[in-house]
Each structure stands twice: as C-alpha cells, then as structure tokens.
Coordinates of C-alpha atoms and ligand atoms in Angstrom, one line a residue:
M1 CA 73.1 30.3 91.9
I2 CA 73.0 33.3 89.6
V3 CA 70.9 35.4 91.9
S4 CA 72.9 34.8 95.1
G5 CA 76.3 34.2 93.7
S6 CA 76.8 31.4 96.2
P7 CA 78.9 28.5 95.1
V8 CA 77.1 25.1 94.6
S9 CA 79.1 21.9 94.9
A10 CA 80.1 20.0 91.8
R11 CA 78.4 16.9 93.3
E12 CA 75.1 18.7 93.3
L13 CA 75.5 19.8 89.7
A14 CA 76.9 16.5 88.4
K15 CA 73.7 15.4 86.7
T16 CA 73.0 18.8 85.0
Q17 CA 74.1 20.0 81.6
L18 CA 76.4 22.6 83.3
L19 CA 79.1 19.9 83.7
D20 CA 80.4 17.3 81.2
S21 CA 82.0 15.1 83.8
T22 CA 82.8 15.2 87.5
A23 CA 85.6 13.5 89.5
E24 CA 86.0 12.4 93.1
G25 CA 89.6 12.7 94.5
E26 CA 92.2 13.1 91.7
V27 CA 90.8 15.3 89.0
L28 CA 93.7 15.3 86.5
P29 CA 93.3 11.7 85.2
V30 CA 89.6 12.2 84.7
A31 CA 90.1 15.4 82.9
I32 CA 92.7 13.8 80.6
A33 CA 90.4 10.8 79.9
L34 CA 87.6 13.2 79.0
A35 CA 89.8 15.2 76.6
E36 CA 91.0 12.0 75.0
R37 CA 87.5 10.7 74.6
V38 CA 86.4 14.0 73.0
I39 CA 89.2 13.7 70.5
A40 CA 88.7 10.0 69.8
E41 CA 85.0 10.4 69.3
K42 CA 85.5 13.6 67.3
S43 CA 82.6 15.1 69.3
P44 CA 81.4 18.5 68.1
L45 CA 82.2 21.5 70.3
K46 CA 79.4 21.9 72.8
R47 CA 77.9 25.3 72.8
A48 CA 75.5 26.8 75.3
R49 CA 73.4 28.2 72.4
D50 CA 72.6 24.7 71.3
I51 CA 71.3 23.5 74.6
K52 CA 67.5 23.2 74.5
I53 CA 65.8 24.0 77.7
D54 CA 63.0 21.6 78.0
F55 CA 61.2 22.7 81.1
P56 CA 57.4 22.4 81.3
N57 CA 55.8 25.6 82.3
A58 CA 59.0 27.6 82.6
Q59 CA 57.0 30.8 83.0
A60 CA 55.4 29.6 86.2
F61 CA 58.8 28.5 87.5
L62 CA 60.3 31.9 86.8
D63 CA 57.3 33.7 88.5
T64 CA 57.8 31.6 91.6
A65 CA 61.5 32.5 91.6
R66 CA 60.6 36.2 91.3
G67 CA 58.2 35.8 94.3
A68 CA 61.0 34.2 96.3
V69 CA 63.7 36.7 95.4
A70 CA 61.8 40.0 95.5
P71 CA 61.5 40.2 99.3
L72 CA 65.2 39.3 99.8
A73 CA 66.5 41.6 97.1
K74 CA 64.6 44.6 98.5
N75 CA 66.9 47.6 97.8
Y76 CA 69.1 45.8 95.3
P77 CA 67.8 45.8 91.7
A78 CA 70.2 43.1 90.3
P79 CA 68.7 39.8 91.6
L80 CA 65.4 40.4 89.8
K81 CA 67.1 41.5 86.6
C82 CA 69.0 38.2 86.8
I83 CA 65.7 36.4 86.6
D84 CA 64.7 38.6 83.7
A85 CA 67.9 37.6 81.9
V86 CA 67.3 33.9 82.6
E87 CA 63.7 34.3 81.3
A88 CA 65.0 35.8 78.1
A89 CA 67.5 33.0 77.7
V90 CA 64.8 30.3 78.2
L91 CA 61.9 31.8 76.3
K92 CA 63.6 33.8 73.4
P93 CA 66.0 32.7 70.7
F94 CA 69.6 32.7 71.9
D95 CA 70.8 35.9 70.2
E96 CA 67.8 37.8 71.3
G97 CA 68.4 36.5 74.9
M98 CA 72.0 37.7 74.8
K99 CA 70.9 41.1 73.6
I100 CA 68.4 41.5 76.4
E101 CA 70.9 40.3 79.0
G102 CA 73.4 42.9 77.6
S103 CA 71.0 45.8 78.0
L104 CA 70.0 44.6 81.5
F105 CA 73.6 44.6 82.4
I106 CA 74.2 48.2 81.1
E107 CA 71.1 49.3 82.9
L108 CA 72.4 47.9 86.2
L109 CA 75.8 49.2 85.6
N110 CA 74.4 52.7 85.5
S111 CA 72.1 52.3 88.5
P112 CA 72.9 54.4 91.6
E113 CA 73.1 51.2 93.6
S114 CA 75.8 49.8 91.4
K115 CA 77.8 53.0 91.6
A116 CA 77.4 53.1 95.3
L117 CA 78.5 49.5 95.8
R118 CA 81.5 49.9 93.5
H119 CA 82.4 53.1 95.5
A120 CA 82.1 51.0 98.8
F121 CA 84.4 48.4 97.3
F122 CA 87.2 50.8 96.3
A123 CA 86.7 52.9 99.5
M124 CA 87.5 49.9 101.7
R125 CA 90.7 49.3 99.8
A126 CA 91.7 53.0 99.8
A127 CA 91.2 53.1 103.6
A128 CA 94.2 50.8 104.1
K129 CA 96.5 53.3 102.5
V130 CA 98.1 56.0 104.8
P131 CA 99.8 58.6 102.6
D132 CA 102.8 59.3 104.9
V133 CA 103.2 55.6 106.0
P134 CA 104.4 53.7 102.9
S135 CA 103.7 50.0 102.5
S136 CA 107.4 49.4 102.9
T137 CA 107.3 50.6 106.6
P138 CA 108.7 47.7 108.7
L139 CA 106.1 46.1 110.9
R140 CA 106.4 45.2 114.6
D141 CA 105.9 41.5 115.2
I142 CA 102.7 40.7 116.9
K143 CA 102.8 37.1 118.4
S144 CA 100.9 37.7 121.6
V145 CA 98.3 40.1 122.9
A146 CA 97.2 41.3 126.3
V147 CA 93.8 42.8 126.9
I148 CA 93.2 44.9 130.1
G149 CA 89.6 44.7 131.3
A150 CA 87.3 41.8 130.6
G151 CA 84.0 43.8 130.4
T152 CA 81.6 44.2 127.4
M153 CA 84.5 45.2 125.1
G154 CA 87.5 43.4 126.5
G155 CA 86.1 39.9 126.0
G156 CA 85.0 40.5 122.4
I157 CA 88.4 42.2 121.6
A158 CA 90.2 39.1 122.9
M159 CA 88.1 36.8 120.8
N160 CA 89.3 38.5 117.6
F161 CA 92.9 37.6 118.3
V162 CA 92.1 34.1 119.5
N163 CA 90.2 33.5 116.3
A164 CA 93.2 34.7 114.3
G165 CA 95.4 32.2 116.1
I166 CA 97.1 34.7 118.4
P167 CA 97.3 33.9 122.1
V168 CA 95.7 36.4 124.5
T169 CA 96.1 37.1 128.2
V170 CA 93.2 39.0 129.8
L171 CA 94.0 41.1 132.9
E172 CA 91.3 42.1 135.4
T173 CA 91.3 43.7 138.9
T174 CA 89.3 41.0 140.7
Q175 CA 88.9 37.2 140.2
A176 CA 85.1 37.7 140.0
A177 CA 85.3 40.2 137.1
L178 CA 87.8 37.9 135.4
D179 CA 85.7 34.8 135.8
K180 CA 82.6 36.6 134.5
G181 CA 84.5 38.0 131.5
L182 CA 86.0 34.6 130.5
A183 CA 82.7 32.8 131.1
T184 CA 81.0 35.2 128.6
V185 CA 83.8 34.4 126.0
R186 CA 83.4 30.7 126.6
K187 CA 79.6 30.9 126.2
N188 CA 80.0 32.7 122.9
Y189 CA 82.3 29.9 121.6
E190 CA 79.9 27.3 123.0
N191 CA 77.1 28.9 120.9
T192 CA 79.2 28.8 117.8
L193 CA 80.1 25.1 118.5
K194 CA 76.4 24.3 119.0
K195 CA 75.6 25.9 115.6
G196 CA 78.2 23.7 114.0
R197 CA 80.4 26.6 113.0
L198 CA 83.3 25.3 115.1
T199 CA 84.6 21.8 115.5
Q200 CA 85.2 20.5 119.0
E201 CA 88.9 20.6 118.3
E202 CA 88.8 24.2 117.2
F203 CA 86.7 25.1 120.2
D204 CA 89.3 23.4 122.5
E205 CA 92.1 25.3 120.8
R206 CA 90.4 28.6 121.1
I207 CA 89.6 28.2 124.8
K208 CA 93.3 27.2 125.3
R209 CA 94.5 30.3 123.5
I210 CA 92.9 32.7 126.1
T211 CA 94.2 32.9 129.7
G212 CA 93.2 35.2 132.5
T213 CA 95.4 36.9 135.1
L214 CA 95.3 39.5 137.9
S215 CA 99.0 40.2 137.6
Y216 CA 100.9 42.5 135.3
D217 CA 103.8 40.1 135.5
D218 CA 101.9 37.8 133.1
I219 CA 101.6 40.4 130.4
M220 CA 105.2 41.7 130.4
S221 CA 106.1 39.9 127.2
A222 CA 102.9 40.9 125.2
D223 CA 103.7 42.5 121.8
L224 CA 100.4 44.4 121.8
V225 CA 98.4 45.5 124.8
I226 CA 94.9 46.8 124.4
E227 CA 93.3 48.6 127.3
A228 CA 89.5 48.3 127.6
V229 CA 88.9 49.5 131.2
F230 CA 86.2 52.0 132.4
E231 CA 85.9 55.2 130.4
D232 CA 87.5 57.3 133.1
M233 CA 90.8 59.3 132.7
Q234 CA 92.0 58.4 136.2
V235 CA 91.6 54.7 135.6
K236 CA 93.3 55.0 132.2
K237 CA 96.1 56.9 133.9
Q238 CA 96.7 54.2 136.4
V239 CA 96.7 51.5 133.7
F240 CA 99.1 53.3 131.3
E241 CA 101.5 54.3 134.0
K242 CA 101.7 50.7 135.1
L243 CA 102.0 49.5 131.4
D244 CA 104.9 52.0 130.9
K245 CA 106.7 50.3 133.8
V246 CA 106.1 46.7 132.9
A247 CA 105.5 46.3 129.1
K248 CA 108.4 45.1 127.1
R249 CA 110.3 47.6 125.0
G250 CA 108.6 48.1 121.6
A251 CA 105.3 46.7 122.7
I252 CA 102.3 48.6 121.2
L253 CA 100.1 50.1 123.9
A254 CA 96.6 50.7 122.6
S255 CA 93.5 52.2 124.1
N256 CA 89.9 51.3 123.2
T257 CA 88.7 54.7 124.6
S258 CA 85.6 56.1 122.8
T259 CA 85.8 59.7 123.9
L260 CA 88.9 60.4 125.9
D261 CA 91.9 62.4 124.5
L262 CA 94.4 59.8 123.3
D263 CA 97.3 62.2 123.4
K264 CA 96.7 62.7 127.1
I265 CA 96.7 58.9 127.6
A266 CA 99.9 58.7 125.6
D267 CA 101.5 61.3 127.9
F268 CA 100.9 59.0 130.9
T269 CA 103.8 57.0 129.5
R270 CA 107.4 57.8 128.6
R271 CA 106.9 56.2 125.3
P272 CA 104.0 58.1 123.5
Q273 CA 105.4 56.9 120.2
D274 CA 104.2 53.4 121.1
V275 CA 100.7 54.5 122.0
I276 CA 97.7 54.3 119.6
G277 CA 93.9 54.1 119.8
L278 CA 92.3 50.9 118.6
H279 CA 88.7 51.7 118.8
F280 CA 86.5 48.6 118.4
F281 CA 82.8 48.7 118.0
S282 CA 80.2 46.6 120.0
P283 CA 79.9 43.7 119.7
A284 CA 83.7 43.7 119.3
N285 CA 84.0 40.2 118.0
V286 CA 81.4 40.9 115.3
S287 CA 81.5 44.5 114.1
K288 CA 83.8 44.9 111.1
L289 CA 85.0 48.4 111.9
L290 CA 88.2 49.3 113.7
E291 CA 89.1 53.0 114.0
I292 CA 92.8 53.3 114.3
V293 CA 93.3 56.5 116.3
R294 CA 96.6 58.1 115.4
G295 CA 98.0 60.3 118.2
A296 CA 100.2 63.3 117.7
N297 CA 103.2 61.1 118.6
S298 CA 102.2 57.6 117.4
A299 CA 105.2 56.1 115.4
K300 CA 104.7 55.3 111.8
D301 CA 105.5 51.6 112.3
V302 CA 102.9 51.5 115.1
V303 CA 100.3 52.9 112.6
A304 CA 101.4 50.4 109.9
T305 CA 101.4 47.5 112.4
S306 CA 97.9 48.5 113.6
M307 CA 96.6 48.5 110.0
A308 CA 98.2 45.1 109.4
V309 CA 96.6 43.8 112.7
S310 CA 93.2 45.0 111.6
K311 CA 93.6 42.8 108.4
R312 CA 94.8 39.8 110.4
I313 CA 91.7 40.0 112.6
R314 CA 89.5 40.6 109.6
K315 CA 88.5 44.1 110.4
V316 CA 88.4 47.1 108.2
G317 CA 90.9 49.6 109.7
V318 CA 90.2 53.3 109.2
I319 CA 92.7 56.0 110.4
S320 CA 91.2 58.7 112.6
G321 CA 92.8 61.7 114.1
V322 CA 92.3 62.6 117.8
C323 CA 89.0 64.5 118.5
D324 CA 85.9 64.0 120.7
G325 CA 84.2 60.9 119.4
F326 CA 86.7 60.3 116.5
I327 CA 85.0 59.9 113.1
G328 CA 82.0 57.7 113.8
N329 CA 80.7 58.8 117.2
R330 CA 81.4 62.5 116.5
M331 CA 79.1 62.3 113.5
M332 CA 76.5 60.4 115.4
N333 CA 76.1 63.2 118.0
P334 CA 74.6 65.9 115.8
Y335 CA 72.5 63.2 114.1
F336 CA 71.0 62.0 117.4
R337 CA 70.5 65.6 118.5
Q338 CA 68.7 66.5 115.3
M339 CA 66.4 63.4 115.6
E340 CA 65.6 64.3 119.2
L341 CA 64.8 67.9 118.3
L342 CA 62.4 66.5 115.6
L343 CA 60.4 64.9 118.4
D344 CA 59.8 68.4 119.9
V345 CA 58.3 69.7 116.6
G346 CA 56.0 66.8 115.6
A347 CA 57.6 63.4 115.1
L348 CA 57.5 60.3 117.2
P349 CA 60.4 57.9 117.8
Q350 CA 58.8 55.0 115.8
Q351 CA 58.1 57.2 112.9
I352 CA 61.7 58.4 112.7
D353 CA 63.1 54.9 113.0
E354 CA 60.7 53.7 110.3
A355 CA 61.8 56.5 107.9
M356 CA 65.5 55.8 108.5
E357 CA 65.0 52.0 108.1
K358 CA 63.1 52.6 104.9
F359 CA 66.0 54.6 103.7
G360 CA 68.1 51.5 104.3
F361 CA 69.7 51.9 107.8
A362 CA 69.9 48.7 109.7
M363 CA 68.3 50.5 112.7
G364 CA 66.8 53.9 113.3
P365 CA 68.4 56.2 115.9
F366 CA 66.0 55.4 118.8
R367 CA 66.4 51.6 118.3
V368 CA 70.2 52.1 118.3
N369 CA 70.0 54.1 121.5
D370 CA 67.9 51.4 123.2
L371 CA 70.5 48.9 122.1
A372 CA 73.6 50.9 123.1
G373 CA 72.1 52.0 126.4
N374 CA 70.4 55.4 127.0
D375 CA 72.4 55.8 130.2
I376 CA 75.7 55.8 128.3
L377 CA 74.4 58.5 126.0
W378 CA 73.0 60.5 128.9
Y379 CA 76.4 60.4 130.5
I380 CA 78.0 61.7 127.3
R381 CA 75.3 64.4 127.0
K382 CA 75.9 65.6 130.5
R383 CA 79.5 66.1 129.7
M384 CA 78.6 67.9 126.4
Y385 CA 76.2 70.3 128.2
V386 CA 79.3 71.6 130.1
E387 CA 81.9 71.3 127.4
Y388 CA 79.8 72.6 124.4
P389 CA 77.3 75.0 125.9
H390 CA 76.5 76.4 122.4
L391 CA 75.0 73.1 121.2
V392 CA 71.2 72.7 121.2
F393 CA 69.6 69.6 122.7
S394 CA 66.0 68.4 123.2
K395 CA 65.1 67.7 126.9
T396 CA 63.1 64.6 126.0
P397 CA 66.0 62.0 126.1
D398 CA 66.9 63.1 129.6
R399 CA 63.3 62.8 130.7
I400 CA 63.3 59.2 129.4
C401 CA 66.5 58.5 131.3
E402 CA 65.2 60.0 134.5
L403 CA 62.6 57.2 134.5
G404 CA 65.3 54.6 134.3
R405 CA 64.3 53.7 130.8
F406 CA 67.9 52.8 129.7
G407 CA 66.8 50.6 126.8
Q408 CA 66.8 46.9 126.2
K409 CA 68.9 46.1 129.2
T410 CA 66.2 47.6 131.5
G411 CA 63.3 46.3 129.5
A412 CA 62.2 49.8 128.5
G413 CA 63.7 52.8 126.7
W414 CA 62.4 54.7 123.8
Y415 CA 60.3 51.6 123.3
D416 CA 58.7 49.0 125.6
Y417 CA 60.0 45.4 125.5
K418 CA 58.5 42.1 126.6
P419 CA 60.8 40.0 128.8
G420 CA 63.4 38.1 126.7
D421 CA 62.2 39.7 123.4
R422 CA 64.1 42.5 121.6
T423 CA 61.1 43.5 119.5
P424 CA 60.5 47.2 120.1
I425 CA 56.9 48.1 121.0
P426 CA 56.0 51.8 120.6
S427 CA 55.5 53.2 124.1
D428 CA 52.4 55.2 125.1
L429 CA 54.3 56.7 128.0
V430 CA 57.2 57.9 125.8
N431 CA 54.8 59.3 123.2
K432 CA 53.0 61.2 126.1
I433 CA 56.3 62.6 127.3
V434 CA 57.2 63.7 123.7
L435 CA 53.8 65.6 123.4
E436 CA 54.2 67.1 126.9
E437 CA 57.6 68.5 125.9
S438 CA 56.3 70.1 122.8
A439 CA 53.5 71.7 124.9
R440 CA 56.0 72.9 127.5
L441 CA 58.0 74.6 124.8
G442 CA 54.8 76.2 123.4
L443 CA 55.4 74.5 120.0
S444 CA 52.4 73.5 117.9
R445 CA 53.2 70.1 116.5
R446 CA 53.2 69.6 112.7
K447 CA 53.2 66.6 110.5
I448 CA 56.7 65.6 109.5
G449 CA 57.2 63.6 106.3
D450 CA 59.7 60.8 105.8
E451 CA 61.7 62.8 103.3
E452 CA 62.3 65.6 105.9
I453 CA 63.3 63.1 108.5
V454 CA 65.9 61.5 106.2
Q455 CA 67.2 64.9 105.0
R456 CA 67.6 66.2 108.6
A457 CA 69.4 62.9 109.6
L458 CA 71.7 62.7 106.6
Y459 CA 72.5 66.4 106.4
S460 CA 73.5 66.4 110.1
L461 CA 75.9 63.5 109.4
I462 CA 77.2 65.1 106.2
N463 CA 77.8 68.5 107.8
E464 CA 79.8 67.0 110.6
G465 CA 81.6 64.8 108.1
A466 CA 82.7 67.9 106.2
R467 CA 84.1 69.4 109.4
I468 CA 86.0 66.2 110.2
L469 CA 87.5 66.3 106.7
E470 CA 88.6 69.9 106.8
E471 CA 90.2 69.4 110.2
G472 CA 92.1 66.4 108.8
I473 CA 90.6 64.0 111.3
A474 CA 89.7 61.7 108.4
L475 CA 92.3 61.3 105.6
R476 CA 89.7 61.2 102.8
A477 CA 86.0 61.5 102.2
S478 CA 85.7 57.8 101.4
D479 CA 87.2 56.8 104.8
I480 CA 84.2 58.5 106.4
D481 CA 81.9 56.4 104.2
V482 CA 83.8 53.2 105.2
V483 CA 83.3 54.0 108.9
Y484 CA 79.5 54.4 108.4
L485 CA 79.2 51.3 106.1
T486 CA 81.1 49.0 108.4
G487 CA 80.3 50.3 111.9
Y488 CA 77.0 52.1 111.8
G489 CA 74.6 50.1 109.6
F490 CA 74.6 52.7 106.8
P491 CA 73.1 51.1 103.6
D492 CA 75.9 50.0 101.3
F493 CA 73.7 50.6 98.2
R494 CA 73.8 54.3 99.1
G495 CA 77.6 54.3 99.3
G496 CA 78.1 56.1 102.7
P497 CA 77.1 59.6 103.8
L498 CA 79.6 61.6 101.8
F499 CA 79.1 59.6 98.6
Y500 CA 75.4 60.1 99.1
A501 CA 76.0 63.8 99.6
D502 CA 77.7 64.0 96.2
T503 CA 74.7 62.2 94.6
V504 CA 72.2 64.6 96.1
G505 CA 74.4 67.6 95.1
L506 CA 76.1 69.8 97.6
P507 CA 74.3 73.0 96.6
N508 CA 71.0 71.2 97.0
I509 CA 72.0 70.1 100.5
L510 CA 73.0 73.6 101.5
R511 CA 69.8 75.0 100.2
T512 CA 67.7 72.6 102.3
M513 CA 70.0 73.3 105.3
R514 CA 69.2 77.0 105.0
E515 CA 65.5 76.2 104.9
F516 CA 65.9 74.2 108.1
A517 CA 67.9 77.1 109.6
G518 CA 64.8 79.2 109.1
G519 CA 62.9 77.0 111.5
Y520 CA 63.2 75.5 115.0
Q521 CA 66.7 75.7 116.6
P522 CA 68.6 77.3 113.7
D523 CA 71.9 77.0 115.5
A524 CA 72.0 73.3 114.6
W525 CA 72.3 74.2 110.9
K526 CA 75.4 76.2 110.6
P527 CA 77.0 74.8 107.5
A528 CA 80.6 73.6 107.6
P529 CA 83.0 75.9 105.8
L530 CA 84.2 73.0 103.5
L531 CA 80.7 72.2 102.5
Q532 CA 80.1 75.8 101.6
Q533 CA 83.3 76.0 99.7
L534 CA 82.8 72.8 97.7
A535 CA 79.2 73.8 96.9
S536 CA 80.2 77.3 95.7
E537 CA 83.0 75.9 93.5
G538 CA 80.8 73.2 92.0
K539 CA 83.0 70.5 93.5
T540 CA 82.3 67.2 95.3
F541 CA 83.6 65.4 98.4
A542 CA 85.1 62.7 96.3
G543 CA 87.0 65.3 94.2
W544 CA 88.3 67.0 97.4
G545 CA 89.8 63.8 98.7
K546 CA 91.7 63.3 95.5
Q547 CA 93.2 66.8 95.4
S548 CA 94.6 66.6 98.9
Ligands
NAD1 N1 80.5 49.4 125.3 C1 80.7 49.9 124.1 O1 79.8 49.8 123.3 C2 82.1 50.5 123.8 C3 82.4 50.6 122.4 C4 83.6 51.1 122.0 C5 84.5 51.4 123.0 N2 84.2 51.3 124.3 C6 85.2 51.7 125.3 O2 85.8 50.5 125.8 C7 86.2 50.7 127.2 C8 85.5 49.6 128.0 O3 84.1 49.7 127.9 P1 83.2 48.5 128.3 O4 81.8 48.8 127.8 O5 83.8 47.2 128.0 O6 83.1 48.7 129.9 P2 82.8 47.6 131.0 O7 82.4 48.4 132.2 O8 81.8 46.6 130.5 O9 84.1 46.9 131.3 C9 85.3 47.5 131.9 C10 86.0 46.4 132.6 O10 87.3 46.9 133.0 C11 87.6 46.4 134.3 N3 88.5 47.3 134.9 C12 88.3 48.5 135.5 N4 89.4 49.0 136.0 C13 90.4 48.1 135.6 C14 91.8 48.1 135.9 N5 92.4 49.2 136.5 N6 92.5 47.1 135.4 C15 91.9 46.0 134.8 N7 90.6 46.0 134.6 C16 89.9 47.0 135.0 C17 86.3 46.3 135.0 O11 86.3 45.3 136.0 C18 85.3 45.8 133.9 O12 85.2 44.4 133.8 C19 85.8 52.1 127.5 O13 86.9 52.9 127.3 C20 84.7 52.4 126.5 O14 84.6 53.8 126.3 C21 83.0 50.8 124.7

C-alpha cells in the first residue's frame, strides 16, 4: 500500500491494527457508537508508537518485498526508500524510525527524479492556461460531435467523445469504409467488455452513442466537427468547403492534420475564426496528448472551448502555433535524422534503441518508426527533400523502405518480426545495409557509446525546442515538456526535454554541440539563437518562459 499508493478496501484491512472498527452501509451510527464506547470505557488514546510489531522474521519479509519492488521501481528511487522507512519503523525504536524516515524523505525531495516529477505535475496545469484567453472566456456548448473519416484516427477520435457521453456521427465516403471503421470501434469496445472494464449496459450505451453516415445532412447540427481524412490538401479543401456550406452557425470546425498548413485549411471556409487544429496522437483513444493548433484567425472562444473539450475527454491539451509538424513532430524530425546519421558513422538500430530505452524512453526511435510505419515517414522525408534542401539526411532509411520494409504492419522494418508477434528481432539484412552505406560514403565506422547516442538524441530535440519557443509556436518551455511527456513516451522522471536541458546546463549542451559540429554532417548542429542567448546570459529555459 505504501509503495504503490494504491487504495486498499476497508474490508480487506478490517482485521488489522490500522482500523479500530469498520461498517457496512451506514457509517455514521457505527462511528458514533465507537466514540461513545471510547468515552464510556475511558480507553486511552491509541498511538501508533505504542503498537508492537510482532512479526517473525521481519527482515526476511522486508528483503522479499525489496526483491519484488526493485524491478518495478526501476528509475524511481522512492518505492525502495519506502521499504527502508518501514524497516526502520519495525526494527528500530519509534523515535529513531521517525528520524530515519524524515531524512529519507528529504533525500528523495532533493532527488532529480522528484524535481522532474513535480515539474511535470505543474507543467500539465500550466499548459491549460492561455495568456490572452482568460478563464472567463465564454465557451461554446458542445453537445454533439461529427467526425469526418473513419480511418486509423477517426475511429479513435470518435471513441473519446463517446466515452465522455457525447454522441458522435461519423461520416465516410463509402459504405465499406464506414462499416470497416465502425467495426474497429465495436471491436475495441468488445475487448474492453471482455476484460471486464465495461459493463454490458455501458457497452450498449456506447455503441448506441455512435452512428455512421454517408451524408452531410446528418452532421448539420453538430457543435464540433473534426476532420480526419487523408493527409492531402485537395481532400481537406473539398471537406472544408462542404463543411462551410452545411455546418450550423457557430460550429467549431477542427482538422486533425499532422503537417498541413492550418491557416490554408481555414481559408477554404468563410469562417476561419471557427477553424482550429485538434491534433490527436495514435492510438487516438489512448494517447493523452492533444495539440490544439491555433490558427492566425482562430477565435478566442474556439481556443477556450477546445481546451475545455480536451479536459472533458481526459486529454492534456497543449496550444501550438501553426508550423510544419507543430510542436511534437517538428522536434521528432531532427531527432530521427540525427539517429539515422549515427548509423552511417558506427551505430546499429538496436544499439540506439537500447541506449534511448535505458535513458527511459518508452521506445527507441527505430522501434517507434516500425510502429508508426516507415512508409509514412518516407512520404514526409520526400516532401522535406524538396522543401528543405539544406537539411542533411542519411540514405539508409530510404533503402529500408525501398525493400518494402514498412515496419510491424509488413512484418519487417528496421527489425524483423515473427507473424503475430511485435517483439523486434535485430535484422541481419538491415545491419548489412547500414554497413554498406558507411562503406559507400567512405566512412570508417567507430564505436559509439550510449552517452553519445543520448546526447545527440536529446540535444537535437532541445535545439529544435528552442527554435519553437523563440518563434512563439509554444507558449512556454514547460508546454514542450508536456507534449513530450504525454505524447512521445519521454520519461517523466526526467521532466521533459527542456527541463532536462536546464539540468544538464545550457552552456554544457552548447559545448557538446560544437564538438559534434566538428565531426560528420556539421550542418545538423547549428545552435538555435535562443539556446545561445540563454547560455551566454547564464539563464534557463524555465526562466525564459516566466519572463515572457
Ligand atoms: N495515423 C496517425 O498516426 C496520425 C496521427 C495524427 C494525425 N493524423 C492525421 O489524421 C488524418 C487521418 O489519418 P489516418 O491515419 O486516420 O488516415 P486513414 O487513411 O487511416 O483514414 C482516412 C479515412 O478518411 C476517409 N476519407 C477520405 N476522404 C474522405 C472524404 N472526403 N470524406 C470522408 N471521409 C474521407 C477514408 O475513407 C479513410 O477511411 C490525416 O490528416 C493524418 O495526417 C494521423
């Protein structure tokens, strides 16, 4: 109970010394009876210090507990310290036990993990505040939602609203696509029902709350419409022009686009003030993050309502300005590019993934790519080759894609996979391609340490984060941390990329970046002006957010 913080039912604890008395049903009469009995019997005040722990071989018990907790606690120091505190309470005199517990507490309070977790806690709360949109801003009423497109994202997006008790209409172009999308939603709910996390009644209600249609007539009264069709400007144009014609006055028109210019999308309508980006993350019914992309003309009440909606569907909303990739994906790009360039000079995918996972990431970059689909990233890269000719890329990812190795969905990507099994198996073929690419470039491969991998990865993220901050795409440094903590598997005990940057020290980061710039592909290491400015003034990212 102490280690996990999970509640334990009173019934389970009834026979322990933790509770004097328990009651079923009405508690008040039982509590009064207990109070009266204590007074009548003139019972002495019970004090924890007087309780004798009579447990044979307590030491062995505590050692077993340590053995069970250590692998679960991994990067979090507190759970094992809890056991130390219990040990002191059991084996030492009371006052000495209290003293030990006090010093353990102070030790934990000053640990980097505690500081990072407290930062994460306050960062999430700060993200909900938008300086020029006061909390008194009137909200638009959201009683019904329409989702356009029932693909990978549309179905998951719809589920969020259904779960929050809001009816959803899903619109598709063909009956087949609609049936497929709704069947996936149904299957998801069936799995939850089977696991006992939904009652049959709740299941029936949820299924009833979602309807499909092929006609825009059925979504005319929706208060919020979220578009999740193909990532193609022409298709978005078609959809938003149609929405402009049919959606009721005052409806919020949102796009789930990952990369397209939201302001252009808004201009397909005669009501750009009602248009906003609601960027969900896959799987949309699970991922906590919602980037709320504020267009040049998005009305303040649309921003405020979107933030309120994010809370209602239990997401963490973070405001982003309009740019390629918004906050999260824009930072991912240089990170991926850097990790791929590392393959050219000496690393292998599994080594990079292991180093990043040891640092605390839920998944390393190559495992992420295999999950997201290498074809999608290839498509994005091809666009970037044209739009950003100055950026440096490794050729290796394209070679992997040319072989049709798109990741888990094709049974092979950066890793091999056995049918029906998501466990990544290092691929001899991929490793051979990596070595061939180094040879083609005339590079002599060197041994790369885990520390260098983590530095290159994190400093790429941090450098782009600094640009995003100085351009005003993110409102504050901690918002960038929230995006990474809630949407990208960044370890919470490290507080997010910019909090982490402050703990490393910005001048130290710049120094290492300069060293990297002396090696392979120096262009990738141009420091962001804000990073340079803060480092030279002895300031931090956190401090910068507060001044502005
Ligand atoms: N897949 C992801 O991980 C992810 C994450 C965040 C955002 N997004 C964005 O979400 C959007 C949808 O992506 P997806 O992965 O769900 O794509 P998808 O291909 O799985 O689904 C798109 C669906 O839209 C339907 N559709 C196409 N044109 C339509 C139209 N005119 N009217 C109605 N329905 C139409 C298609 O039939 C298809 O079912 C894209 O803008 C994408 O960039 C995707």
